[in-house]
mmCIF file of C-alpha atoms in Angstrom:
data_model
loop_
_atom_site.group_PDB
_atom_site.id
_atom_site.type_symbol
_atom_site.label_atom_id
_atom_site.label_comp_id
_atom_site.label_asym_id
_atom_site.label_seq_id
_atom_site.Cartn_x
_atom_site.Cartn_y
_atom_site.Cartn_z
ATOM 1 C CA MET A 1 -21.836 1.610 69.259
ATOM 2 C CA GLY A 2 -25.632 1.640 69.345
ATOM 3 C CA HIS A 3 -28.921 2.288 67.585
ATOM 4 C CA GLY A 4 -28.975 5.734 68.942
ATOM 5 C CA ALA A 5 -27.935 8.002 71.722
ATOM 6 C CA ASP A 6 -29.892 10.537 73.684
ATOM 7 C CA VAL A 7 -28.159 13.876 73.020
ATOM 8 C CA LYS A 8 -30.216 15.748 75.617
ATOM 9 C CA TRP A 9 -27.880 17.465 78.090
ATOM 10 C CA SER A 10 -24.944 16.823 75.768
ATOM 11 C CA TYR A 11 -22.892 19.509 74.055
ATOM 12 C CA ARG A 12 -20.791 19.463 70.907
ATOM 13 C CA VAL A 13 -17.109 20.110 71.603
ATOM 14 C CA ALA A 14 -15.614 19.202 68.212
ATOM 15 C CA THR A 15 -16.325 17.809 64.766
ATOM 16 C CA ILE A 16 -13.819 15.249 63.516
ATOM 17 C CA ALA A 17 -14.039 13.556 60.114
ATOM 18 C CA GLY A 18 -17.574 14.888 59.797
ATOM 19 C CA ILE A 19 -18.643 13.315 63.121
ATOM 20 C CA GLN A 20 -19.787 15.486 66.022
ATOM 21 C CA VAL A 21 -18.037 14.762 69.312
ATOM 22 C CA ARG A 22 -20.401 15.500 72.183
ATOM 23 C CA ILE A 23 -19.877 15.451 75.943
ATOM 24 C CA HIS A 24 -22.764 14.727 78.276
ATOM 25 C CA LEU A 25 -23.136 17.091 81.196
ATOM 26 C CA THR A 26 -22.792 14.224 83.677
ATOM 27 C CA PHE A 27 -19.307 13.527 82.271
ATOM 28 C CA LEU A 28 -18.139 16.801 83.828
ATOM 29 C CA LEU A 29 -19.576 15.663 87.153
ATOM 30 C CA LEU A 30 -17.538 12.480 86.809
ATOM 31 C CA LEU A 31 -14.348 14.509 86.327
ATOM 32 C CA ALA A 32 -15.148 16.545 89.424
ATOM 33 C CA PHE A 33 -15.841 13.363 91.397
ATOM 34 C CA TYR A 34 -12.537 11.737 90.423
ATOM 35 C CA GLY A 35 -10.682 14.990 91.027
ATOM 36 C CA TRP A 36 -12.011 14.996 94.580
ATOM 37 C CA ILE A 37 -11.191 11.299 95.121
ATOM 38 C CA TYR A 38 -7.613 11.779 93.954
ATOM 39 C CA TYR A 39 -7.310 14.969 96.006
ATOM 40 C CA THR A 40 -8.284 13.185 99.210
ATOM 41 C CA ASP A 41 -5.859 10.395 98.316
ATOM 42 C CA GLY A 42 -2.796 12.530 97.541
ATOM 43 C CA GLY A 43 -3.455 16.261 97.520
ATOM 44 C CA PRO A 44 -3.636 18.882 94.729
ATOM 45 C CA GLN A 45 -1.006 17.323 92.446
ATOM 46 C CA ALA A 46 -2.691 13.927 92.728
ATOM 47 C CA ALA A 47 -6.007 15.583 91.791
ATOM 48 C CA ILE A 48 -4.469 17.130 88.657
ATOM 49 C CA ASP A 49 -2.816 13.834 87.709
ATOM 50 C CA GLY A 50 -6.061 11.982 88.346
ATOM 51 C CA VAL A 51 -8.128 14.284 86.140
ATOM 52 C CA VAL A 52 -5.509 14.055 83.367
ATOM 53 C CA PHE A 53 -5.527 10.260 83.673
ATOM 54 C CA THR A 54 -9.341 10.182 83.494
ATOM 55 C CA LEU A 55 -9.301 12.395 80.397
ATOM 56 C CA LEU A 56 -6.745 10.099 78.759
ATOM 57 C CA ILE A 57 -8.946 7.098 79.525
ATOM 58 C CA PHE A 58 -11.854 8.780 77.775
ATOM 59 C CA LEU A 59 -9.598 9.721 74.880
ATOM 60 C CA CYS A 60 -9.006 5.977 74.458
ATOM 61 C CA VAL A 61 -12.777 5.433 74.694
ATOM 62 C CA LEU A 62 -13.321 8.128 72.053
ATOM 63 C CA LEU A 63 -10.788 6.490 69.725
ATOM 64 C CA HIS A 64 -12.571 3.177 70.358
ATOM 65 C CA GLU A 65 -15.865 4.702 69.194
ATOM 66 C CA PHE A 66 -14.164 6.230 66.145
ATOM 67 C CA GLY A 67 -13.025 2.706 65.310
ATOM 68 C CA HIS A 68 -16.685 1.670 65.112
ATOM 69 C CA ALA A 69 -17.664 4.818 63.201
ATOM 70 C CA LEU A 70 -14.929 4.647 60.562
ATOM 71 C CA ALA A 71 -15.470 0.917 60.043
ATOM 72 C CA ALA A 72 -19.191 1.598 59.542
ATOM 73 C CA ARG A 73 -18.364 4.344 57.043
ATOM 74 C CA THR A 74 -16.609 1.809 54.799
ATOM 75 C CA PHE A 75 -19.996 0.123 54.416
ATOM 76 C CA GLY A 76 -21.828 3.370 53.687
ATOM 77 C CA ILE A 77 -23.204 3.746 57.229
ATOM 78 C CA GLN A 78 -22.717 7.248 58.619
ATOM 79 C CA THR A 79 -22.277 8.235 62.265
ATOM 80 C CA PRO A 80 -23.842 11.642 63.053
ATOM 81 C CA ASP A 81 -22.241 11.888 66.490
ATOM 82 C CA ILE A 82 -20.296 10.244 69.287
ATOM 83 C CA THR A 83 -21.322 11.078 72.864
ATOM 84 C CA LEU A 84 -19.068 10.620 75.885
ATOM 85 C CA LEU A 85 -20.982 9.530 78.988
ATOM 86 C CA PRO A 86 -19.756 8.595 82.478
ATOM 87 C CA ILE A 87 -20.249 4.920 81.570
ATOM 88 C CA GLY A 88 -18.268 5.224 78.310
ATOM 89 C CA GLY A 89 -18.956 6.337 74.763
ATOM 90 C CA VAL A 90 -21.772 5.806 72.279
ATOM 91 C CA ALA A 91 -21.340 6.081 68.518
ATOM 92 C CA ARG A 92 -24.798 6.771 67.062
ATOM 93 C CA LEU A 93 -24.895 4.870 63.782
ATOM 94 C CA GLU A 94 -27.606 6.021 61.355
ATOM 95 C CA ARG A 95 -28.589 2.359 60.960
ATOM 96 C CA MET A 96 -27.420 -1.043 62.076
ATOM 97 C CA PRO A 97 -25.889 -3.311 59.412
ATOM 98 C CA ALA A 98 -28.084 -6.194 58.263
ATOM 99 C CA ASN A 99 -25.101 -8.135 56.902
ATOM 100 C CA PRO A 100 -23.418 -10.322 59.590
ATOM 101 C CA GLN A 101 -19.940 -9.823 58.103
ATOM 102 C CA GLN A 102 -20.382 -6.056 58.226
ATOM 103 C CA GLU A 103 -21.647 -6.164 61.820
ATOM 104 C CA PHE A 104 -18.645 -8.298 62.804
ATOM 105 C CA VAL A 105 -16.163 -5.825 61.292
ATOM 106 C CA ILE A 106 -17.891 -2.791 62.824
ATOM 107 C CA ALA A 107 -18.180 -4.433 66.262
ATOM 108 C CA ILE A 108 -14.588 -5.694 66.399
ATOM 109 C CA ALA A 109 -13.127 -2.391 65.134
ATOM 110 C CA GLY A 110 -13.596 -0.665 68.515
ATOM 111 C CA PRO A 111 -11.666 -3.188 70.647
ATOM 112 C CA ALA A 112 -9.079 -3.444 67.847
ATOM 113 C CA VAL A 113 -8.274 0.253 68.373
ATOM 114 C CA ASN A 114 -7.627 -0.388 72.075
ATOM 115 C CA VAL A 115 -5.362 -3.314 71.147
ATOM 116 C CA LEU A 116 -3.345 -0.989 68.896
ATOM 117 C CA ILE A 117 -3.121 1.632 71.653
ATOM 118 C CA ALA A 118 -1.958 -1.014 74.141
ATOM 119 C CA ILE A 119 0.688 -2.294 71.707
ATOM 120 C CA ALA A 120 1.945 1.252 71.074
ATOM 121 C CA ILE A 121 2.269 1.973 74.820
ATOM 122 C CA PHE A 122 3.901 -1.421 75.369
ATOM 123 C CA VAL A 123 6.538 -0.602 72.743
ATOM 124 C CA VAL A 124 7.164 2.841 74.292
ATOM 125 C CA LEU A 125 7.656 1.184 77.690
ATOM 126 C CA GLY A 126 10.267 -1.123 76.205
ATOM 127 C CA GLY A 127 8.154 -4.244 76.505
ATOM 128 C CA ILE A 128 8.123 -4.249 80.312
ATOM 129 C CA VAL A 129 5.045 -3.745 82.483
ATOM 130 C CA PRO A 130 5.229 -4.499 86.233
ATOM 131 C CA MET A 131 2.293 -6.726 87.237
ATOM 132 C CA ARG A 132 1.708 -4.526 90.304
ATOM 133 C CA GLU A 133 0.359 -1.807 87.959
ATOM 134 C CA PHE A 134 -2.822 -3.864 87.523
ATOM 135 C CA GLY A 135 -3.715 -3.029 91.102
ATOM 136 C CA LEU A 136 -2.912 0.675 90.873
ATOM 137 C CA VAL A 137 -5.329 1.799 88.139
ATOM 138 C CA ASP A 138 -7.797 3.404 90.549
ATOM 139 C CA THR A 139 -5.210 4.977 92.855
ATOM 140 C CA ALA A 140 -3.003 8.065 92.788
ATOM 141 C CA SER A 141 0.057 5.793 92.691
ATOM 142 C CA GLY A 142 1.592 4.168 89.615
ATOM 143 C CA THR A 143 3.067 5.411 86.365
ATOM 144 C CA LEU A 144 0.675 7.108 83.935
ATOM 145 C CA LEU A 145 1.670 5.108 80.827
ATOM 146 C CA ASN A 146 1.668 1.818 82.740
ATOM 147 C CA LYS A 147 -1.823 2.476 84.070
ATOM 148 C CA LEU A 148 -3.036 3.573 80.640
ATOM 149 C CA LEU A 149 -1.749 0.312 79.150
ATOM 150 C CA VAL A 150 -3.645 -1.640 81.807
ATOM 151 C CA VAL A 151 -6.816 0.380 81.119
ATOM 152 C CA ASN A 152 -6.714 -0.463 77.409
ATOM 153 C CA ILE A 153 -6.206 -4.156 78.173
ATOM 154 C CA LEU A 154 -9.207 -4.005 80.519
ATOM 155 C CA LEU A 155 -11.268 -2.154 77.889
ATOM 156 C CA VAL A 156 -10.556 -4.898 75.356
ATOM 157 C CA GLY A 157 -11.467 -7.636 77.829
ATOM 158 C CA PHE A 158 -14.635 -5.914 79.046
ATOM 159 C CA ASN A 159 -15.902 -5.019 75.572
ATOM 160 C CA LEU A 160 -15.343 -8.559 74.272
ATOM 161 C CA ILE A 161 -17.567 -10.147 76.920
ATOM 162 C CA PRO A 162 -20.005 -12.072 74.653
ATOM 163 C CA ALA A 163 -23.084 -10.225 75.863
ATOM 164 C CA PHE A 164 -25.122 -7.231 74.734
ATOM 165 C CA PRO A 165 -24.703 -4.278 74.866
ATOM 166 C CA MET A 166 -20.934 -4.883 74.714
ATOM 167 C CA ASP A 167 -19.165 -5.315 71.388
ATOM 168 C CA GLY A 168 -18.629 -8.983 72.216
ATOM 169 C CA GLY A 169 -22.389 -9.538 72.094
ATOM 170 C CA ARG A 170 -22.544 -8.095 68.584
ATOM 171 C CA VAL A 171 -19.512 -10.138 67.515
ATOM 172 C CA LEU A 172 -21.220 -13.275 68.831
ATOM 173 C CA ARG A 173 -24.502 -12.394 67.090
ATOM 174 C CA ALA A 174 -22.654 -11.738 63.802
ATOM 175 C CA LEU A 175 -20.907 -15.128 63.991
ATOM 176 C CA LEU A 176 -24.158 -16.929 64.819
ATOM 177 C CA ALA A 177 -25.985 -15.080 62.018
ATOM 178 C CA THR A 178 -23.690 -16.692 59.446
ATOM 179 C CA GLN A 179 -25.263 -20.031 60.425
ATOM 180 C CA MET A 180 -28.876 -19.081 61.246
ATOM 181 C CA ARG A 181 -31.495 -16.369 60.769
ATOM 182 C CA TYR A 182 -30.649 -12.960 62.197
ATOM 183 C CA SER A 183 -33.556 -13.038 64.657
ATOM 184 C CA ALA A 184 -32.583 -16.513 65.902
ATOM 185 C CA ALA A 185 -28.965 -15.409 66.244
ATOM 186 C CA THR A 186 -30.063 -12.385 68.262
ATOM 187 C CA ARG A 187 -32.229 -14.516 70.561
ATOM 188 C CA LEU A 188 -29.414 -16.990 71.196
ATOM 189 C CA ALA A 189 -26.795 -14.252 71.722
ATOM 190 C CA ALA A 190 -29.146 -12.385 74.063
ATOM 191 C CA ARG A 191 -29.855 -15.519 76.124
ATOM 192 C CA ILE A 192 -26.132 -16.301 76.374
ATOM 193 C CA GLY A 193 -25.575 -12.730 77.539
ATOM 194 C CA GLN A 194 -28.266 -13.032 80.172
ATOM 195 C CA VAL A 195 -26.765 -16.275 81.487
ATOM 196 C CA ILE A 196 -23.441 -14.435 81.804
ATOM 197 C CA ALA A 197 -25.260 -11.597 83.602
ATOM 198 C CA VAL A 198 -26.755 -14.062 86.112
ATOM 199 C CA LEU A 199 -23.304 -15.559 86.723
ATOM 200 C CA PHE A 200 -21.920 -12.060 87.276
ATOM 201 C CA GLY A 201 -24.782 -11.366 89.679
ATOM 202 C CA LEU A 202 -24.054 -14.501 91.693
ATOM 203 C CA ALA A 203 -20.331 -13.724 91.692
ATOM 204 C CA SER A 204 -21.047 -10.232 93.033
ATOM 205 C CA LEU A 205 -22.361 -11.863 96.213
ATOM 206 C CA THR A 206 -19.063 -13.618 96.887
ATOM 207 C CA SER A 207 -16.013 -12.235 98.676
ATOM 208 C CA TRP A 208 -14.130 -11.570 95.408
ATOM 209 C CA GLY A 209 -17.114 -10.051 93.623
ATOM 210 C CA GLY A 210 -18.606 -6.825 94.902
ATOM 211 C CA PRO A 211 -21.177 -4.129 94.019
ATOM 212 C CA ILE A 212 -19.433 -3.160 90.759
ATOM 213 C CA LEU A 213 -19.850 -6.679 89.374
ATOM 214 C CA GLY A 214 -23.501 -6.575 90.436
ATOM 215 C CA PHE A 215 -23.982 -3.302 88.549
ATOM 216 C CA ILE A 216 -22.360 -4.849 85.450
ATOM 217 C CA ALA A 217 -24.689 -7.847 85.779
ATOM 218 C CA ILE A 218 -27.776 -5.622 85.732
ATOM 219 C CA PHE A 219 -26.340 -3.553 82.867
ATOM 220 C CA VAL A 220 -25.654 -6.685 80.780
ATOM 221 C CA PHE A 221 -29.020 -8.327 81.528
ATOM 222 C CA LEU A 222 -31.040 -5.238 80.594
ATOM 223 C CA GLY A 223 -28.865 -4.586 77.529
ATOM 224 C CA ALA A 224 -29.530 -8.106 76.258
ATOM 225 C CA GLN A 225 -33.265 -7.682 76.848
ATOM 226 C CA GLN A 226 -33.309 -4.373 74.960
ATOM 227 C CA GLU A 227 -31.401 -5.825 72.002
ATOM 228 C CA LEU A 228 -33.766 -8.790 71.892
ATOM 229 C CA ALA A 229 -36.835 -6.527 71.883
ATOM 230 C CA TYR A 230 -35.327 -4.365 69.143
ATOM 231 C CA ALA A 231 -34.528 -7.389 66.963
ATOM 232 C CA GLN A 232 -38.046 -8.792 67.416
ATOM 233 C CA PHE A 233 -39.478 -5.401 66.535
ATOM 234 C CA ARG A 234 -37.332 -5.228 63.398
ATOM 235 C CA GLU A 235 -38.338 -8.737 62.327
ATOM 236 C CA THR A 236 -42.039 -8.067 62.801
ATOM 237 C CA ALA A 237 -41.729 -4.746 60.997
ATOM 238 C CA GLN A 238 -40.446 -6.353 57.819
ATOM 239 C CA ASN A 239 -43.950 -7.567 56.898
ATOM 240 C CA LEU A 240 -45.792 -4.330 57.706
ATOM 241 C CA ARG A 241 -46.369 -1.169 55.681
ATOM 242 C CA VAL A 242 -46.378 2.498 56.671
ATOM 243 C CA GLY A 243 -49.978 2.915 55.529
ATOM 244 C CA GLN A 244 -51.091 0.477 58.221
ATOM 245 C CA ALA A 245 -49.867 2.631 61.100
ATOM 246 C CA MET A 246 -49.683 6.254 59.972
ATOM 247 C CA ILE A 247 -51.648 8.994 61.708
ATOM 248 C CA THR A 248 -54.339 10.236 59.334
ATOM 249 C CA ARG A 249 -56.027 12.789 61.602
ATOM 250 C CA PHE A 250 -53.774 15.832 61.898
ATOM 251 C CA GLN A 251 -53.769 19.548 61.191
ATOM 252 C CA ALA A 252 -51.704 20.788 58.264
ATOM 253 C CA LEU A 253 -50.742 24.453 58.018
ATOM 254 C CA PRO A 254 -51.048 26.438 54.785
ATOM 255 C CA ILE A 255 -47.765 27.622 53.367
ATOM 256 C CA SER A 256 -49.288 31.106 53.260
ATOM 257 C CA LEU A 257 -49.526 31.254 57.088
ATOM 258 C CA ARG A 258 -47.865 34.344 58.581
ATOM 259 C CA VAL A 259 -45.917 34.500 61.827
ATOM 260 C CA GLY A 260 -48.528 36.793 63.342
ATOM 261 C CA GLU A 261 -51.118 34.008 62.977
ATOM 262 C CA ILE A 262 -49.056 31.312 64.686
ATOM 263 C CA ALA A 263 -50.244 31.981 68.264
ATOM 264 C CA LYS A 264 -53.906 31.560 67.323
ATOM 265 C CA THR A 265 -53.173 28.400 65.346
ATOM 266 C CA LEU A 266 -51.242 26.798 68.205
ATOM 267 C CA SER A 267 -53.970 27.639 70.721
ATOM 268 C CA GLU A 268 -56.447 25.630 68.648
ATOM 269 C CA SER A 269 -54.347 22.455 68.490
ATOM 270 C CA ASN A 270 -52.201 20.322 70.802
ATOM 271 C CA GLN A 271 -50.136 18.795 68.012
ATOM 272 C CA GLY A 272 -46.388 18.557 68.579
ATOM 273 C CA VAL A 273 -45.434 18.703 64.897
ATOM 274 C CA PHE A 274 -47.102 20.544 62.005
ATOM 275 C CA PRO A 275 -46.667 19.866 58.284
ATOM 276 C CA PHE A 276 -46.932 22.733 55.783
ATOM 277 C CA VAL A 277 -48.862 22.232 52.542
ATOM 278 C CA ASP A 278 -49.739 24.277 49.467
ATOM 279 C CA GLU A 279 -53.245 24.702 48.051
ATOM 280 C CA GLN A 280 -53.105 21.247 46.435
ATOM 281 C CA LEU A 281 -52.023 19.671 49.762
ATOM 282 C CA HIS A 282 -48.524 19.004 48.434
ATOM 283 C CA PHE A 283 -46.055 18.601 51.297
ATOM 284 C CA ARG A 284 -43.795 21.656 51.690
ATOM 285 C CA GLY A 285 -42.041 21.159 55.038
ATOM 286 C CA ILE A 286 -42.525 20.404 58.713
ATOM 287 C CA ALA A 287 -41.943 22.308 61.964
ATOM 288 C CA SER A 288 -42.252 21.450 65.634
ATOM 289 C CA ARG A 289 -44.511 23.325 68.022
ATOM 290 C CA GLU A 290 -41.456 24.727 69.818
ATOM 291 C CA GLU A 291 -39.949 26.028 66.560
ATOM 292 C CA LEU A 292 -43.181 27.775 65.666
ATOM 293 C CA GLN A 293 -43.440 29.298 69.142
ATOM 294 C CA ARG A 294 -39.914 30.679 68.864
ATOM 295 C CA ALA A 295 -40.693 32.074 65.421
ATOM 296 C CA SER A 296 -43.757 33.877 66.783
ATOM 297 C CA THR A 297 -41.543 35.797 69.219
ATOM 298 C CA GLN A 298 -38.432 36.304 67.096
ATOM 299 C CA LEU A 299 -39.712 36.983 63.566
ATOM 300 C CA PRO A 300 -41.809 39.900 62.279
ATOM 301 C CA PRO A 301 -45.581 39.229 62.095
ATOM 302 C CA GLU A 302 -45.651 39.513 58.296
ATOM 303 C CA ALA A 303 -42.901 36.890 57.814
ATOM 304 C CA SER A 304 -43.806 33.488 56.433
ATOM 305 C CA ALA A 305 -44.276 30.894 59.176
ATOM 306 C CA SER A 306 -42.987 28.197 56.823
ATOM 307 C CA SER A 307 -39.540 29.829 56.867
ATOM 308 C CA VAL A 308 -38.719 27.744 59.954
ATOM 309 C CA ALA A 309 -39.880 24.500 58.349
ATOM 310 C CA ARG A 310 -37.539 21.640 57.443
ATOM 311 C CA THR A 311 -37.883 19.090 54.664
ATOM 312 C CA PRO A 312 -37.189 15.686 56.242
ATOM 313 C CA PRO A 313 -37.254 12.397 54.315
ATOM 314 C CA THR A 314 -40.756 11.404 53.205
ATOM 315 C CA LEU A 315 -42.387 7.998 53.287
ATOM 316 C CA ALA A 316 -44.870 6.381 50.934
ATOM 317 C CA PRO A 317 -47.864 4.424 52.301
ATOM 318 C CA SER A 318 -46.389 1.296 50.701
ATOM 319 C CA THR A 319 -42.957 1.752 52.322
ATOM 320 C CA GLY A 320 -41.944 -1.232 54.433
ATOM 321 C CA PHE A 321 -41.408 -0.695 58.153
ATOM 322 C CA GLY A 322 -37.791 -1.798 57.892
ATOM 323 C CA ASP A 323 -37.015 1.026 55.456
ATOM 324 C CA ALA A 324 -39.119 3.456 57.510
ATOM 325 C CA LEU A 325 -37.199 2.540 60.651
ATOM 326 C CA GLU A 326 -33.873 3.263 58.948
ATOM 327 C CA LEU A 327 -35.099 6.668 57.774
ATOM 328 C CA MET A 328 -36.298 7.517 61.282
ATOM 329 C CA GLN A 329 -32.945 6.594 62.769
ATOM 330 C CA GLN A 330 -31.258 8.934 60.295
ATOM 331 C CA SER A 331 -33.688 11.798 60.907
ATOM 332 C CA ALA A 332 -33.934 13.961 64.013
ATOM 333 C CA ASP A 333 -37.666 14.507 63.457
ATOM 334 C CA PRO A 334 -40.086 12.741 65.827
ATOM 335 C CA LEU A 335 -42.593 12.319 62.970
ATOM 336 C CA LEU A 336 -42.036 11.829 59.257
ATOM 337 C CA PRO A 337 -44.563 12.815 56.575
ATOM 338 C CA VAL A 338 -46.246 10.160 54.459
ATOM 339 C CA VAL A 339 -46.987 11.344 50.922
ATOM 340 C CA ASN A 340 -48.776 9.696 48.006
ATOM 341 C CA ALA A 341 -47.547 9.398 44.431
ATOM 342 C CA SER A 342 -48.796 12.932 43.688
ATOM 343 C CA GLY A 343 -46.753 14.447 46.519
ATOM 344 C CA GLN A 344 -49.780 15.123 48.718
ATOM 345 C CA ILE A 345 -49.412 14.463 52.433
ATOM 346 C CA VAL A 346 -51.710 11.676 53.612
ATOM 347 C CA GLY A 347 -50.319 10.897 57.046
ATOM 348 C CA LEU A 348 -47.599 11.193 59.682
ATOM 349 C CA LEU A 349 -45.562 8.374 61.150
ATOM 350 C CA GLY A 350 -43.430 8.158 64.295
ATOM 351 C CA LEU A 351 -41.653 5.390 66.176
ATOM 352 C CA GLY A 352 -44.619 5.221 68.525
ATOM 353 C CA GLN A 353 -46.921 4.083 65.725
ATOM 354 C CA LEU A 354 -44.333 1.588 64.491
ATOM 355 C CA ALA A 355 -43.911 0.076 67.933
ATOM 356 C CA GLU A 356 -47.645 0.011 68.651
ATOM 357 C CA LEU A 357 -48.613 -1.825 65.475
ATOM 358 C CA SER A 358 -45.584 -4.088 65.715
ATOM 359 C CA ALA A 359 -46.630 -5.099 69.228
ATOM 360 C CA LEU A 360 -50.121 -5.905 68.009
ATOM 361 C CA ARG A 361 -48.648 -8.187 65.372
ATOM 362 C CA GLN A 362 -46.359 -10.058 67.773
ATOM 363 C CA PRO A 363 -47.360 -13.712 68.168
ATOM 364 C CA THR A 364 -48.829 -14.562 71.582
#
């Protein structure tokens, strides 16, 4: 679960319950890596079993992320996609819940799915799991269901570590936010997470620690720092307005522009995104530089250039940054148009402008 996920180098493999399931290219490299490890450990059959086991692990991870997504949906928060990465899965929520009770439910829903999976496997196994299976998870030995049960137990334990970016950090923040301001709860939860990260780092230097624990320590420390920065940004943004940060110097394209004129227009500007307007400067759509370039090579010269334009959400100059941030998280566009009460475009706004002005307003 997160604010967002980079879908570059990821590919859609399915759509379930209206949510795209995407696999990052590096995930395939992970499968190949584990296939080779299992092959060297036990031959071709071990390689096949190892790849199947790895896929089943990520199926559990996928179900975990669907737990977050479906819990969020009950509160009206949509999840455009879930991406499987070598380090796990990320459910890209269109916005993060502001209500602590909602955040608690959404955060705990993922580990709860793994608990249910573990219980189901435990019942199938007749309530008996040899303790030796806990040491066989990363080997070619051991029974598939036993190892899968152990994996789900480990997933629950790891995700409930009370530190960002794990679910446990969000659970802790949600509980703290019932007693204090959201920003204060985030700061305290982030600091607790960083203390845990330091302890992990120190433990990694001992004989029972190791490099993996050191990697987790760095992952947890940076995750806490990122969550803290995001929360501070959100808090500062509440008192700012779109009109204070929008770009007012930009080139708008007439809706009458033809495809044959695109090349000349692009050569005269280095803008990445172009809004289309009518004669009264009313906003009529927006297109990226890349989309216009493709249109210039794929469409007939007499076609309307605005045919490739999209109509993303629009902002008003008086819109608060908090609302603007939510709209940007929901939209795939790098810039959103700012229009006045008459529907005329008066500016463009991107996350860069939000962050820049927010940083200027941070207390020193």
